[in-house]
């Protein structure tokens, strides 16, 4: 159990408790940079081992959200029905070095880096530390997913006579355009800010639906200085004029930018889906846009576990948030059979709701299922436990009296004690087999 990443980090300066919460104020930047590069080299050198850790035995119900971070509260809630999460390592992106082209562009546009972002580093390490009990319990695994999306050392140049409209299927591209939001931007000193009233602009931000990812474009003017056909390279002088572009030119550029953003999003999505397949995991969408896109144009057969996750991720199950992460993970480890029983019963009941199309009615019916499992049967379980405890006290008193009466009853006492132990074991087994036991135990753990 655990992870080789954490075994490595426990000996690394990045994980020192005092420095983490002080944003590494007393640690020299050279030392921090060296520690990050050591971590990067370790991750890349152990990619196979990390994939093997994340995949496990390959038969558990695993969720993979791509690069999207998952809130700790949702991870705790999901612990009731998900066997494993594979998350993007929040620390690895900080190990990426800025290449020369990006550095020059950022400097020109006013976004150049000024040293290492210690606050971002502290936040990434704190996120990992918060996951420690979940990683130790094999519930969460981390992978350096951002490595798949790093900026190449040499930036490629793309060209299309049709503004890249030929790359995607026409129906898919039309859907992207229907969902696109184009926000004009203007320079404010060394920053780009929103300029909603502008009809044309030198900068735009493009996003789709409720998706959190967006791409920012700047409309440069360029003058070719030299061209080498043999090496297929050229040198050009780029400038960003203060004057706005012509409306027709701007409209063509916006169309091309939307097309390029759609292509980029689909490429990233395809990469994440391919990795999900490698992991034997179900892909988690955190935006309605991505979910609708996949369901509309790339539908797949949904299995019982996936349907359960789809429903449960929309619900608010408050009580797991009251229990600390360590206790919740201990519960999963100590009562694994009960966890599986709860999952099977939950999947069986929620599977009957798979044809419900109305989101609100589906949520209402699912909440009733959770109420039946978590409240109604919780009361029955509590009553059974009280009855068992009362019977156990009576039985214990009888056995004690027998023992005190005479030593000759010792063999019978041993037999009776053995029978009592068997009765308790049988009761415990039956108790744990009840689908509500996992919820019941979690609630009582949160109150202890």
PDB file of N, CA and C in Angstrom, residues 144-195:
ATOM      1  N   UNK A 144       1.885  11.715 -12.881  1.00  0.00           N
ATOM      2  CA  UNK A 144       2.305  12.993 -13.483  1.00  0.00           C
ATOM      3  C   UNK A 144       1.634  13.206 -14.833  1.00  0.00           C
ATOM      4  N   UNK A 145       0.318  13.361 -14.824  1.00  0.00           N
ATOM      5  CA  UNK A 145      -0.475  13.456 -16.058  1.00  0.00           C
ATOM      6  C   UNK A 145      -0.089  14.674 -16.882  1.00  0.00           C
ATOM      7  N   UNK A 146       0.276  15.765 -16.238  1.00  0.00           N
ATOM      8  CA  UNK A 146       0.581  17.006 -16.961  1.00  0.00           C
ATOM      9  C   UNK A 146       1.747  16.835 -17.925  1.00  0.00           C
ATOM     10  N   UNK A 147       2.569  15.808 -17.739  1.00  0.00           N
ATOM     11  CA  UNK A 147       3.698  15.562 -18.646  1.00  0.00           C
ATOM     12  C   UNK A 147       3.204  15.375 -20.081  1.00  0.00           C
ATOM     13  N   UNK A 148       1.998  14.822 -20.235  1.00  0.00           N
ATOM     14  CA  UNK A 148       1.442  14.569 -21.567  1.00  0.00           C
ATOM     15  C   UNK A 148       1.053  15.853 -22.287  1.00  0.00           C
ATOM     16  N   UNK A 149       0.953  16.961 -21.563  1.00  0.00           N
ATOM     17  CA  UNK A 149       0.472  18.208 -22.151  1.00  0.00           C
ATOM     18  C   UNK A 149       1.498  19.335 -22.063  1.00  0.00           C
ATOM     19  N   UNK A 150       2.734  18.997 -21.818  1.00  0.00           N
ATOM     20  CA  UNK A 150       3.749  20.044 -21.707  1.00  0.00           C
ATOM     21  C   UNK A 150       4.042  20.689 -23.060  1.00  0.00           C
ATOM     22  N   UNK A 151       4.431  21.948 -23.020  1.00  0.00           N
ATOM     23  CA  UNK A 151       4.736  22.695 -24.240  1.00  0.00           C
ATOM     24  C   UNK A 151       6.014  22.141 -24.852  1.00  0.00           C
ATOM     25  N   UNK A 152       6.011  21.821 -26.168  1.00  0.00           N
ATOM     26  CA  UNK A 152       7.230  21.291 -26.796  1.00  0.00           C
ATOM     27  C   UNK A 152       8.335  22.338 -26.829  1.00  0.00           C
ATOM     28  N   UNK A 153       9.553  21.868 -26.892  1.00  0.00           N
ATOM     29  CA  UNK A 153      10.698  22.788 -26.889  1.00  0.00           C
ATOM     30  C   UNK A 153      10.659  23.717 -28.101  1.00  0.00           C
ATOM     31  N   UNK A 154      10.299  23.152 -29.260  1.00  0.00           N
ATOM     32  CA  UNK A 154      10.197  23.940 -30.488  1.00  0.00           C
ATOM     33  C   UNK A 154       8.722  24.011 -30.879  1.00  0.00           C
ATOM     34  N   UNK A 155       8.188  25.216 -30.872  1.00  0.00           N
ATOM     35  CA  UNK A 155       6.770  25.388 -31.147  1.00  0.00           C
ATOM     36  C   UNK A 155       6.471  25.145 -32.621  1.00  0.00           C
ATOM     37  N   UNK A 156       5.508  24.281 -32.940  1.00  0.00           N
ATOM     38  CA  UNK A 156       5.153  24.043 -34.345  1.00  0.00           C
ATOM     39  C   UNK A 156       4.321  25.198 -34.906  1.00  0.00           C
ATOM     40  N   UNK A 157       4.335  25.337 -36.217  1.00  0.00           N
ATOM     41  CA  UNK A 157       3.537  26.347 -36.895  1.00  0.00           C
ATOM     42  C   UNK A 157       2.458  25.634 -37.699  1.00  0.00           C
ATOM     43  N   UNK A 158       1.214  26.037 -37.508  1.00  0.00           N
ATOM     44  CA  UNK A 158       0.094  25.397 -38.188  1.00  0.00           C
ATOM     45  C   UNK A 158      -0.447  26.334 -39.270  1.00  0.00           C
ATOM     46  N   UNK A 159      -0.936  25.714 -40.351  1.00  0.00           N
ATOM     47  CA  UNK A 159      -1.528  26.498 -41.420  1.00  0.00           C
ATOM     48  C   UNK A 159      -2.682  25.731 -42.039  1.00  0.00           C
ATOM     49  N   UNK A 160      -3.725  26.469 -42.387  1.00  0.00           N
ATOM     50  CA  UNK A 160      -4.870  25.878 -43.066  1.00  0.00           C
ATOM     51  C   UNK A 160      -5.513  26.938 -43.940  1.00  0.00           C
ATOM     52  N   UNK A 161      -5.811  26.567 -45.167  1.00  0.00           N
ATOM     53  CA  UNK A 161      -6.478  27.504 -46.064  1.00  0.00           C
ATOM     54  C   UNK A 161      -7.938  27.696 -45.682  1.00  0.00           C
ATOM     55  N   UNK A 162      -8.482  26.766 -44.896  1.00  0.00           N
ATOM     56  CA  UNK A 162      -9.899  26.812 -44.519  1.00  0.00           C
ATOM     57  C   UNK A 162     -10.099  27.104 -43.034  1.00  0.00           C
ATOM     58  N   UNK A 163      -9.120  27.741 -42.416  1.00  0.00           N
ATOM     59  CA  UNK A 163      -9.180  28.108 -40.995  1.00  0.00           C
ATOM     60  C   UNK A 163      -9.374  26.882 -40.106  1.00  0.00           C
ATOM     61  N   UNK A 164      -8.855  25.741 -40.548  1.00  0.00           N
ATOM     62  CA  UNK A 164      -8.875  24.471 -39.818  1.00  0.00           C
ATOM     63  C   UNK A 164     -10.277  23.880 -39.684  1.00  0.00           C
ATOM     64  N   UNK A 165     -11.194  24.333 -40.512  1.00  0.00           N
ATOM     65  CA  UNK A 165     -12.550  23.786 -40.451  1.00  0.00           C
ATOM     66  C   UNK A 165     -12.626  22.364 -40.991  1.00  0.00           C
ATOM     67  N   UNK A 166     -11.596  21.923 -41.722  1.00  0.00           N
ATOM     68  CA  UNK A 166     -11.607  20.589 -42.315  1.00  0.00           C
ATOM     69  C   UNK A 166     -11.120  19.505 -41.351  1.00  0.00           C
ATOM     70  N   UNK A 167     -10.604  19.882 -40.197  1.00  0.00           N
ATOM     71  CA  UNK A 167     -10.000  18.906 -39.288  1.00  0.00           C
ATOM     72  C   UNK A 167     -11.055  18.064 -38.576  1.00  0.00           C
ATOM     73  N   UNK A 168     -12.159  18.678 -38.164  1.00  0.00           N
ATOM     74  CA  UNK A 168     -13.199  17.978 -37.414  1.00  0.00           C
ATOM     75  C   UNK A 168     -14.418  17.724 -38.291  1.00  0.00           C
ATOM     76  N   UNK A 169     -15.197  16.716 -37.892  1.00  0.00           N
ATOM     77  CA  UNK A 169     -16.463  16.468 -38.555  1.00  0.00           C
ATOM     78  C   UNK A 169     -17.330  17.720 -38.491  1.00  0.00           C
ATOM     79  N   UNK A 170     -18.112  17.966 -39.516  1.00  0.00           N
ATOM     80  CA  UNK A 170     -18.902  19.193 -39.583  1.00  0.00           C
ATOM     81  C   UNK A 170     -19.910  19.300 -38.451  1.00  0.00           C
ATOM     82  N   UNK A 171     -20.533  18.157 -38.055  1.00  0.00           N
ATOM     83  CA  UNK A 171     -21.521  18.224 -36.975  1.00  0.00           C
ATOM     84  C   UNK A 171     -20.856  18.495 -35.636  1.00  0.00           C
ATOM     85  N   UNK A 172     -19.656  17.929 -35.439  1.00  0.00           N
ATOM     86  CA  UNK A 172     -18.923  18.172 -34.195  1.00  0.00           C
ATOM     87  C   UNK A 172     -18.479  19.632 -34.125  1.00  0.00           C
ATOM     88  N   UNK A 173     -17.954  20.141 -35.234  1.00  0.00           N
ATOM     89  CA  UNK A 173     -17.489  21.524 -35.266  1.00  0.00           C
ATOM     90  C   UNK A 173     -18.652  22.501 -35.061  1.00  0.00           C
ATOM     91  N   UNK A 174     -19.800  22.187 -35.637  1.00  0.00           N
ATOM     92  CA  UNK A 174     -20.972  23.050 -35.455  1.00  0.00           C
ATOM     93  C   UNK A 174     -21.384  23.110 -33.988  1.00  0.00           C
ATOM     94  N   UNK A 175     -21.298  21.962 -33.317  1.00  0.00           N
ATOM     95  CA  UNK A 175     -21.649  21.932 -31.895  1.00  0.00           C
ATOM     96  C   UNK A 175     -20.696  22.808 -31.080  1.00  0.00           C
ATOM     97  N   UNK A 176     -19.407  22.751 -31.404  1.00  0.00           N
ATOM     98  CA  UNK A 176     -18.435  23.605 -30.710  1.00  0.00           C
ATOM     99  C   UNK A 176     -18.774  25.087 -30.913  1.00  0.00           C
ATOM    100  N   UNK A 177     -19.103  25.455 -32.136  1.00  0.00           N
ATOM    101  CA  UNK A 177     -19.420  26.857 -32.408  1.00  0.00           C
ATOM    102  C   UNK A 177     -20.688  27.296 -31.688  1.00  0.00           C
ATOM    103  N   UNK A 178     -21.664  26.388 -31.567  1.00  0.00           N
ATOM    104  CA  UNK A 178     -22.896  26.715 -30.843  1.00  0.00           C
ATOM    105  C   UNK A 178     -22.609  26.988 -29.368  1.00  0.00           C
ATOM    106  N   UNK A 179     -21.633  26.294 -28.818  1.00  0.00           N
ATOM    107  CA  UNK A 179     -21.334  26.388 -27.395  1.00  0.00           C
ATOM    108  C   UNK A 179     -20.214  27.380 -27.071  1.00  0.00           C
ATOM    109  N   UNK A 180     -19.657  28.016 -28.101  1.00  0.00           N
ATOM    110  CA  UNK A 180     -18.486  28.872 -27.895  1.00  0.00           C
ATOM    111  C   UNK A 180     -18.858  30.224 -27.300  1.00  0.00           C
ATOM    112  N   UNK A 181     -18.009  30.700 -26.396  1.00  0.00           N
ATOM    113  CA  UNK A 181     -18.083  32.059 -25.857  1.00  0.00           C
ATOM    114  C   UNK A 181     -16.769  32.753 -26.186  1.00  0.00           C
ATOM    115  N   UNK A 182     -16.841  33.890 -26.892  1.00  0.00           N
ATOM    116  CA  UNK A 182     -15.643  34.640 -27.272  1.00  0.00           C
ATOM    117  C   UNK A 182     -15.632  35.946 -26.487  1.00  0.00           C
ATOM    118  N   UNK A 183     -14.618  36.104 -25.658  1.00  0.00           N
ATOM    119  CA  UNK A 183     -14.498  37.298 -24.817  1.00  0.00           C
ATOM    120  C   UNK A 183     -13.377  38.191 -25.341  1.00  0.00           C
ATOM    121  N   UNK A 184     -13.687  39.386 -25.876  1.00  0.00           N
ATOM    122  CA  UNK A 184     -12.628  40.298 -26.323  1.00  0.00           C
ATOM    123  C   UNK A 184     -11.763  40.752 -25.132  1.00  0.00           C
ATOM    124  N   UNK A 185     -10.482  40.942 -25.400  1.00  0.00           N
ATOM    125  CA  UNK A 185      -9.533  41.378 -24.372  1.00  0.00           C
ATOM    126  C   UNK A 185      -8.777  42.610 -24.862  1.00  0.00           C
ATOM    127  N   UNK A 186      -8.320  43.410 -23.906  1.00  0.00           N
ATOM    128  CA  UNK A 186      -7.481  44.560 -24.244  1.00  0.00           C
ATOM    129  C   UNK A 186      -6.310  44.632 -23.272  1.00  0.00           C
ATOM    130  N   UNK A 187      -5.241  45.286 -23.731  1.00  0.00           N
ATOM    131  CA  UNK A 187      -4.065  45.461 -22.887  1.00  0.00           C
ATOM    132  C   UNK A 187      -4.332  46.544 -21.859  1.00  0.00           C
ATOM    133  N   UNK A 188      -3.983  46.268 -20.607  1.00  0.00           N
ATOM    134  CA  UNK A 188      -4.048  47.251 -19.532  1.00  0.00           C
ATOM    135  C   UNK A 188      -2.690  47.235 -18.850  1.00  0.00           C
ATOM    136  N   UNK A 189      -1.796  48.089 -19.349  1.00  0.00           N
ATOM    137  CA  UNK A 189      -0.426  48.019 -18.865  1.00  0.00           C
ATOM    138  C   UNK A 189       0.213  46.738 -19.366  1.00  0.00           C
ATOM    139  N   UNK A 190       0.580  45.867 -18.435  1.00  0.00           N
ATOM    140  CA  UNK A 190       1.192  44.589 -18.797  1.00  0.00           C
ATOM    141  C   UNK A 190       0.228  43.422 -18.586  1.00  0.00           C
ATOM    142  N   UNK A 191      -1.074  43.729 -18.497  1.00  0.00           N
ATOM    143  CA  UNK A 191      -2.071  42.683 -18.292  1.00  0.00           C
ATOM    144  C   UNK A 191      -3.108  42.713 -19.411  1.00  0.00           C
ATOM    145  N   UNK A 192      -3.778  41.577 -19.598  1.00  0.00           N
ATOM    146  CA  UNK A 192      -4.908  41.496 -20.500  1.00  0.00           C
ATOM    147  C   UNK A 192      -6.178  41.463 -19.648  1.00  0.00           C
ATOM    148  N   UNK A 193      -7.129  42.319 -19.971  1.00  0.00           N
ATOM    149  CA  UNK A 193      -8.375  42.382 -19.207  1.00  0.00           C
ATOM    150  C   UNK A 193      -9.553  42.281 -20.168  1.00  0.00           C
ATOM    151  N   UNK A 194     -10.694  41.908 -19.615  1.00  0.00           N
ATOM    152  CA  UNK A 194     -11.898  41.752 -20.419  1.00  0.00           C
ATOM    153  C   UNK A 194     -12.359  43.101 -20.972  1.00  0.00           C
ATOM    154  N   UNK A 195     -12.830  43.082 -22.208  1.00  0.00           N
ATOM    155  CA  UNK A 195     -13.338  44.290 -22.848  1.00  0.00           C
ATOM    156  C   UNK A 195     -14.648  43.940 -23.553  1.00  0.00           C
TER     157      UNK A 195
END
